[in-house]
CSV table of C-alpha atoms in Angstrom, one decimal:
chain,number,residue,atom,x,y,z
A,106,UNK,CA,-29.5,-6.2,-0.3
A,107,UNK,CA,-26.4,-6.2,1.9
A,108,UNK,CA,-25.4,-2.6,1.5
A,109,UNK,CA,-26.3,0.4,3.6
A,110,UNK,CA,-26.8,4.0,2.5
A,111,UNK,CA,-24.0,6.2,3.8
A,112,UNK,CA,-24.0,10.0,4.0
A,113,UNK,CA,-21.4,12.6,5.0
A,114,UNK,CA,-22.0,15.4,7.4
A,115,UNK,CA,-23.7,18.3,5.6
A,116,UNK,CA,-20.6,20.6,6.0
A,117,UNK,CA,-18.4,17.9,4.4
A,118,UNK,CA,-21.0,17.2,1.7
A,119,UNK,CA,-21.2,20.8,0.7
A,120,UNK,CA,-17.4,21.0,0.2
A,121,UNK,CA,-17.3,17.7,-1.7
A,122,UNK,CA,-20.1,18.7,-4.0
A,123,UNK,CA,-18.6,22.2,-4.6
A,124,UNK,CA,-15.2,20.8,-5.5
A,125,UNK,CA,-16.4,18.1,-7.8
A,126,UNK,CA,-18.8,20.4,-9.6
A,127,UNK,CA,-16.0,23.0,-10.0
A,128,UNK,CA,-13.6,20.5,-11.6
A,129,UNK,CA,-16.5,19.0,-13.8
A,130,UNK,CA,-17.3,22.5,-15.1
A,131,UNK,CA,-13.7,23.3,-15.9
A,132,UNK,CA,-13.2,20.1,-17.7
A,133,UNK,CA,-16.3,20.6,-19.7
A,134,UNK,CA,-15.3,24.2,-20.7
A,135,UNK,CA,-12.9,25.4,-23.3
A,136,UNK,CA,-10.2,25.8,-20.7
A,137,UNK,CA,-6.9,24.0,-21.5
A,138,UNK,CA,-7.2,20.5,-19.9
A,139,UNK,CA,-3.5,20.4,-19.1
A,140,UNK,CA,-3.8,23.7,-17.1
A,141,UNK,CA,-6.9,22.4,-15.2
A,142,UNK,CA,-5.2,19.1,-14.2
A,143,UNK,CA,-2.1,20.9,-13.1
A,144,UNK,CA,-4.0,23.3,-10.8
A,145,UNK,CA,-6.3,20.6,-9.4
A,146,UNK,CA,-3.3,18.4,-8.5
A,147,UNK,CA,-1.4,21.3,-6.9
A,148,UNK,CA,-4.3,21.9,-4.6
A,149,UNK,CA,-5.2,18.3,-3.9
A,150,UNK,CA,-1.6,17.6,-2.8
A,151,UNK,CA,-1.6,20.8,-0.6
A,152,UNK,CA,1.3,22.3,-2.5
A,153,UNK,CA,-0.1,25.7,-3.5
A,154,UNK,CA,2.3,27.8,-1.5
A,155,UNK,CA,5.4,26.0,-2.7
A,156,UNK,CA,4.1,26.0,-6.3
A,157,UNK,CA,3.4,29.7,-6.4
A,158,UNK,CA,6.8,30.5,-4.8
A,159,UNK,CA,8.5,28.4,-7.5
A,160,UNK,CA,6.4,30.2,-10.2
A,161,UNK,CA,7.5,33.5,-8.8
A,162,UNK,CA,11.1,32.6,-9.3
A,163,UNK,CA,12.1,31.5,-5.8
A,164,UNK,CA,15.0,29.0,-5.6
A,165,UNK,CA,13.9,25.3,-5.1
A,166,UNK,CA,15.9,22.1,-4.9
A,167,UNK,CA,16.1,19.8,-7.9
A,168,UNK,CA,13.9,17.2,-6.1
A,169,UNK,CA,11.3,19.9,-5.3
A,170,UNK,CA,11.3,21.2,-8.8
A,171,UNK,CA,10.6,17.7,-10.2
A,172,UNK,CA,7.7,17.3,-7.8
A,173,UNK,CA,6.2,20.6,-8.7
A,174,UNK,CA,6.7,20.1,-12.4
A,175,UNK,CA,5.0,16.6,-12.2
A,176,UNK,CA,1.6,18.1,-11.4
A,177,UNK,CA,1.5,19.2,-15.1
A,178,UNK,CA,0.6,16.2,-17.2
A,179,UNK,CA,2.5,17.8,-20.1
A,180,UNK,CA,5.7,17.0,-18.1
A,181,UNK,CA,4.7,13.3,-17.6
A,182,UNK,CA,4.8,10.2,-19.7
A,183,UNK,CA,2.6,7.1,-19.6
A,184,UNK,CA,3.4,3.6,-20.8
A,185,UNK,CA,0.6,3.9,-23.4
A,186,UNK,CA,2.3,6.9,-24.9
A,187,UNK,CA,4.8,4.6,-26.6
A,188,UNK,CA,2.2,2.5,-28.4
A,189,UNK,CA,2.5,2.8,-32.1
A,190,UNK,CA,-1.2,2.6,-33.0
A,191,UNK,CA,-2.6,5.0,-30.5
A,192,UNK,CA,-5.0,7.7,-31.7
A,193,UNK,CA,-2.9,10.8,-31.2
A,194,UNK,CA,-5.8,13.3,-31.2
A,195,UNK,CA,-7.8,11.3,-28.6
A,196,UNK,CA,-4.7,10.6,-26.5
A,197,UNK,CA,-3.7,14.2,-26.3
A,198,UNK,CA,-6.7,14.8,-24.0
A,199,UNK,CA,-7.1,11.4,-22.4
A,200,UNK,CA,-3.5,11.4,-21.2
A,201,UNK,CA,-4.2,14.6,-19.1
A,202,UNK,CA,-7.3,13.1,-17.6
A,203,UNK,CA,-5.7,9.8,-16.9
A,204,UNK,CA,-2.8,11.6,-15.2
A,205,UNK,CA,-5.4,13.4,-13.0
A,206,UNK,CA,-7.0,10.0,-12.2
A,207,UNK,CA,-3.8,8.3,-11.2
A,208,UNK,CA,-2.5,11.2,-9.2
A,209,UNK,CA,-5.8,11.7,-7.4
A,210,UNK,CA,-5.5,8.0,-6.3
A,211,UNK,CA,-2.1,8.9,-4.7
A,212,UNK,CA,-3.8,11.4,-2.4
A,213,UNK,CA,-5.3,10.7,1.1
A,214,UNK,CA,-8.7,11.8,-0.3
A,215,UNK,CA,-8.7,8.7,-2.5
A,216,UNK,CA,-9.5,6.6,0.6
A,217,UNK,CA,-12.5,8.7,1.5
A,218,UNK,CA,-14.9,6.4,-0.4
A,219,UNK,CA,-17.9,8.6,-0.7
A,220,UNK,CA,-15.8,11.5,-2.1
A,221,UNK,CA,-13.6,9.3,-4.2
A,222,UNK,CA,-16.4,7.3,-5.9
A,223,UNK,CA,-18.1,10.5,-7.0
A,224,UNK,CA,-14.9,12.2,-8.2
A,225,UNK,CA,-14.0,9.2,-10.3
A,226,UNK,CA,-17.5,8.9,-11.7
A,227,UNK,CA,-17.3,12.6,-12.7
A,228,UNK,CA,-13.9,12.0,-14.3
A,229,UNK,CA,-15.0,8.9,-16.1
A,230,UNK,CA,-17.6,11.0,-17.9
A,231,UNK,CA,-14.8,13.1,-19.4
A,232,UNK,CA,-12.3,10.3,-19.9
A,233,UNK,CA,-14.3,7.2,-21.1
A,234,UNK,CA,-15.9,6.9,-24.5
A,235,UNK,CA,-19.2,6.4,-22.6
A,236,UNK,CA,-19.8,6.2,-18.8
A,237,UNK,CA,-23.2,5.2,-17.4
A,238,UNK,CA,-25.1,6.5,-14.4
A,239,UNK,CA,-24.3,5.4,-10.8
A,240,UNK,CA,-20.9,4.1,-11.9
A,241,UNK,CA,-18.8,3.1,-8.8
A,242,UNK,CA,-15.0,2.8,-9.4
A,243,UNK,CA,-12.8,2.1,-6.4
A,244,UNK,CA,-9.1,2.8,-5.8
A,245,UNK,CA,-6.2,1.7,-8.0
A,246,UNK,CA,-8.1,1.1,-11.2
A,247,UNK,CA,-5.8,1.5,-14.2
A,248,UNK,CA,-6.4,1.7,-18.0
A,249,UNK,CA,-4.4,2.0,-21.2
A,250,UNK,CA,-6.0,5.1,-22.7
A,251,UNK,CA,-9.4,5.4,-21.2
A,252,UNK,CA,-11.0,6.8,-24.3
A,253,UNK,CA,-11.7,3.3,-25.7
A,254,UNK,CA,-13.8,2.3,-22.7
A,255,UNK,CA,-17.6,2.1,-22.5
A,256,UNK,CA,-19.3,1.3,-19.2
A,257,UNK,CA,-23.0,1.0,-18.6
A,258,UNK,CA,-25.3,2.0,-15.7
A,259,UNK,CA,-25.0,0.8,-12.1
A,260,UNK,CA,-21.7,-1.1,-12.7
A,261,UNK,CA,-19.1,-1.4,-9.9
A,262,UNK,CA,-15.4,-1.8,-10.5
A,263,UNK,CA,-13.4,-2.7,-7.4
A,264,UNK,CA,-9.8,-2.0,-6.3
A,265,UNK,CA,-6.7,-2.7,-8.4
A,266,UNK,CA,-8.6,-3.6,-11.6
A,267,UNK,CA,-6.8,-3.2,-14.9
A,268,UNK,CA,-8.9,-2.1,-17.9
A,269,UNK,CA,-6.8,-2.6,-21.0
A,270,UNK,CA,-8.4,-0.5,-23.8
A,271,UNK,CA,-5.5,-0.7,-26.2
A,272,UNK,CA,-8.2,-2.1,-28.5
A,273,UNK,CA,-11.8,-1.5,-27.3
A,274,UNK,CA,-13.5,-2.5,-24.1
A,275,UNK,CA,-17.2,-2.6,-23.5
A,276,UNK,CA,-18.6,-3.3,-20.0
A,277,UNK,CA,-22.4,-3.5,-19.7
A,278,UNK,CA,-25.0,-2.5,-17.1
A,279,UNK,CA,-25.1,-3.8,-13.6
A,280,UNK,CA,-21.7,-5.6,-13.9
A,281,UNK,CA,-19.5,-6.5,-10.9
A,282,UNK,CA,-15.8,-6.4,-11.5
A,283,UNK,CA,-14.0,-7.7,-8.3
A,284,UNK,CA,-10.6,-6.7,-6.9
A,285,UNK,CA,-7.6,-7.5,-9.0
A,286,UNK,CA,-9.4,-8.4,-12.2
A,287,UNK,CA,-7.5,-7.9,-15.5
A,288,UNK,CA,-9.5,-7.4,-18.7
A,289,UNK,CA,-7.4,-7.3,-21.9
A,290,UNK,CA,-8.1,-6.1,-25.4
A,291,UNK,CA,-4.7,-6.7,-27.0
A,292,UNK,CA,-2.6,-9.8,-27.7
A,293,UNK,CA,1.1,-10.3,-28.5
A,294,UNK,CA,2.2,-12.7,-31.2
A,295,UNK,CA,3.8,-15.9,-29.8
A,296,UNK,CA,6.8,-15.7,-32.1
A,297,UNK,CA,7.4,-12.0,-32.4
A,298,UNK,CA,6.2,-10.5,-29.2
A,299,UNK,CA,6.5,-6.9,-30.6
A,300,UNK,CA,3.6,-7.7,-33.0
A,301,UNK,CA,0.4,-6.6,-31.3
A,302,UNK,CA,-3.2,-7.3,-32.4
A,303,UNK,CA,-6.1,-5.4,-30.9
A,304,UNK,CA,-9.6,-6.6,-30.3
A,305,UNK,CA,-13.0,-5.6,-28.9
A,306,UNK,CA,-13.5,-7.3,-25.6
A,307,UNK,CA,-17.1,-7.4,-24.2
A,308,UNK,CA,-18.5,-7.9,-20.7
A,309,UNK,CA,-22.2,-8.1,-21.1
A,310,UNK,CA,-25.0,-6.9,-18.8
A,311,UNK,CA,-25.2,-8.4,-15.3
A,312,UNK,CA,-21.9,-10.3,-15.7
A,313,UNK,CA,-19.8,-10.9,-12.6
A,314,UNK,CA,-16.0,-11.2,-12.8
A,315,UNK,CA,-14.7,-12.4,-9.4
A,316,UNK,CA,-11.4,-11.9,-7.6
A,317,UNK,CA,-8.2,-11.9,-9.6
A,318,UNK,CA,-9.6,-13.3,-12.7
A,319,UNK,CA,-8.2,-12.5,-16.2
A,320,UNK,CA,-10.1,-12.1,-19.4
A,321,UNK,CA,-8.1,-12.5,-22.6
A,322,UNK,CA,-8.4,-10.0,-25.5
A,323,UNK,CA,-11.4,-10.3,-27.9
A,324,UNK,CA,-13.5,-12.5,-25.7
A,325,UNK,CA,-17.2,-12.0,-24.7
A,326,UNK,CA,-18.4,-12.7,-21.2
A,327,UNK,CA,-22.1,-13.3,-21.8
A,328,UNK,CA,-25.1,-11.7,-20.0
A,329,UNK,CA,-25.5,-12.7,-16.4
A,330,UNK,CA,-22.4,-15.0,-16.5
A,331,UNK,CA,-20.0,-15.5,-13.7
A,332,UNK,CA,-16.2,-15.9,-13.9
A,333,UNK,CA,-14.7,-17.6,-10.9
A,334,UNK,CA,-11.8,-16.3,-8.7
A,335,UNK,CA,-8.4,-16.5,-10.4
A,336,UNK,CA,-9.8,-18.0,-13.5
A,337,UNK,CA,-8.0,-17.4,-16.8
A,338,UNK,CA,-10.6,-17.0,-19.5
A,339,UNK,CA,-9.4,-18.0,-23.0
A,340,UNK,CA,-12.8,-18.6,-24.7
A,341,UNK,CA,-16.2,-16.8,-24.8
A,342,UNK,CA,-18.4,-17.5,-21.8
A,343,UNK,CA,-22.1,-18.0,-22.8
A,344,UNK,CA,-24.8,-16.1,-21.0
A,345,UNK,CA,-25.8,-17.4,-17.6
A,346,UNK,CA,-22.8,-19.8,-17.4
A,347,UNK,CA,-20.4,-20.1,-14.5
A,348,UNK,CA,-16.8,-20.5,-15.7
A,349,UNK,CA,-13.9,-21.5,-13.4
A,350,UNK,CA,-10.4,-22.7,-13.6
A,351,UNK,CA,-7.2,-22.2,-15.7
A,352,UNK,CA,-8.1,-22.3,-18.5
A,353,UNK,CA,-11.6,-21.4,-17.5
A,354,UNK,CA,-14.4,-23.8,-18.5
A,355,UNK,CA,-18.2,-23.6,-18.1
A,356,UNK,CA,-19.0,-26.0,-15.2
A,357,UNK,CA,-22.6,-24.9,-14.3
A,358,UNK,CA,-25.6,-22.8,-15.4
A,359,UNK,CA,-26.8,-20.3,-12.8
A,360,UNK,CA,-29.8,-21.8,-11.0
A,361,UNK,CA,-33.1,-20.6,-12.5
A,362,UNK,CA,-31.6,-19.9,-15.9
A,363,UNK,CA,-31.4,-23.5,-17.3
A,364,UNK,CA,-34.2,-22.9,-19.8
A,365,UNK,CA,-32.5,-19.8,-21.3
A,366,UNK,CA,-28.9,-20.8,-21.3
A,367,UNK,CA,-27.0,-22.8,-23.9
A,368,UNK,CA,-26.4,-26.4,-22.5
A,369,UNK,CA,-22.9,-27.0,-21.1
A,370,UNK,CA,-22.3,-29.6,-23.8
A,371,UNK,CA,-23.3,-27.2,-26.7
A,372,UNK,CA,-21.0,-24.2,-26.1
A,373,UNK,CA,-20.4,-22.6,-29.5
A,374,UNK,CA,-17.0,-21.7,-30.8
A,375,UNK,CA,-15.4,-18.4,-29.6
A,376,UNK,CA,-16.0,-15.5,-32.0
A,377,UNK,CA,-12.7,-13.7,-31.2
A,378,UNK,CA,-11.7,-13.1,-34.8
A,379,UNK,CA,-14.9,-11.3,-35.5
A,380,UNK,CA,-13.8,-8.8,-32.8
A,381,UNK,CA,-10.4,-8.1,-34.3
A,382,UNK,CA,-9.5,-4.4,-34.8
A,383,UNK,CA,-7.2,-3.8,-37.7
A,384,UNK,CA,-5.0,-0.7,-37.7
A,385,UNK,CA,-2.4,0.6,-40.1
A,386,UNK,CA,0.5,2.8,-39.3
A,387,UNK,CA,1.5,5.7,-41.5
A,388,UNK,CA,4.1,4.9,-44.2
A,389,UNK,CA,6.6,7.3,-42.6
A,390,UNK,CA,6.2,5.9,-39.1
A,391,UNK,CA,9.6,5.1,-37.5
A,392,UNK,CA,9.2,1.8,-35.6
A,393,UNK,CA,11.7,0.3,-33.2
A,394,UNK,CA,12.1,-3.1,-31.5
A,395,UNK,CA,12.7,-2.5,-27.9
A,396,UNK,CA,14.2,-6.1,-27.6
A,397,UNK,CA,16.5,-5.6,-30.6
A,398,UNK,CA,15.9,-9.1,-31.9
A,399,UNK,CA,15.7,-8.2,-35.6
A,400,UNK,CA,12.0,-9.0,-36.3
A,401,UNK,CA,10.4,-6.9,-39.0
């Protein structure tokens, strides 16, 4: 094992533990999530005095007012808010939690790894559909909604990863997701790009996605498989295979797994269509085409 155990000084550990437990308890309670997020962000950004002065009616500049208002997730919009097929009830809560996640990453505390990993693990338990134990999520990880993500135990997700859960995304136990990886669960039609199809994308137990690779929507990365750096995966990767290139192809079986893996010449067809997620919009839903090209 190449890692060391790292601990904080006891005084710092006590403050860290107390703060995370306090936010965890508040998010688990009946308290309004929007209010919790607002107050946590005010304090994390060190803006309590200015915020209370503004709340008490003191004059502030327009720029300062925008800053103070932005701590409240009800005053913010996210890209995913515009998506037609989103689950309004789930999104109402996950938007607030995702705003806390993103704004926490904008604070200096997000670079204190021991603190930040534990804060995001706590937050993932409230935001994700399911979040396993000992989940390690580093800085700059983004997601579409958050509430369509399931992650198993002892998985690590490194810096600047994008987890697209516009459809559904499942990541198993003991997975390693390297810096800059993008995992998608939706596709756009090649003719009418406003037409979106959602899928269930799966990264199975012990899989490893290396630097800057991309996984297309609806694919399955098999158990114990490896995707090489900057690979673009457009087909399922069988268990124990190593896939590299653009488009990615299986080029090798992990040493020691030859007897269990499907031979390189016998890779089965991709089962993407079986992972398609169909959704219907309400009859009274008012759609618009942002590109104004006249597609129906």
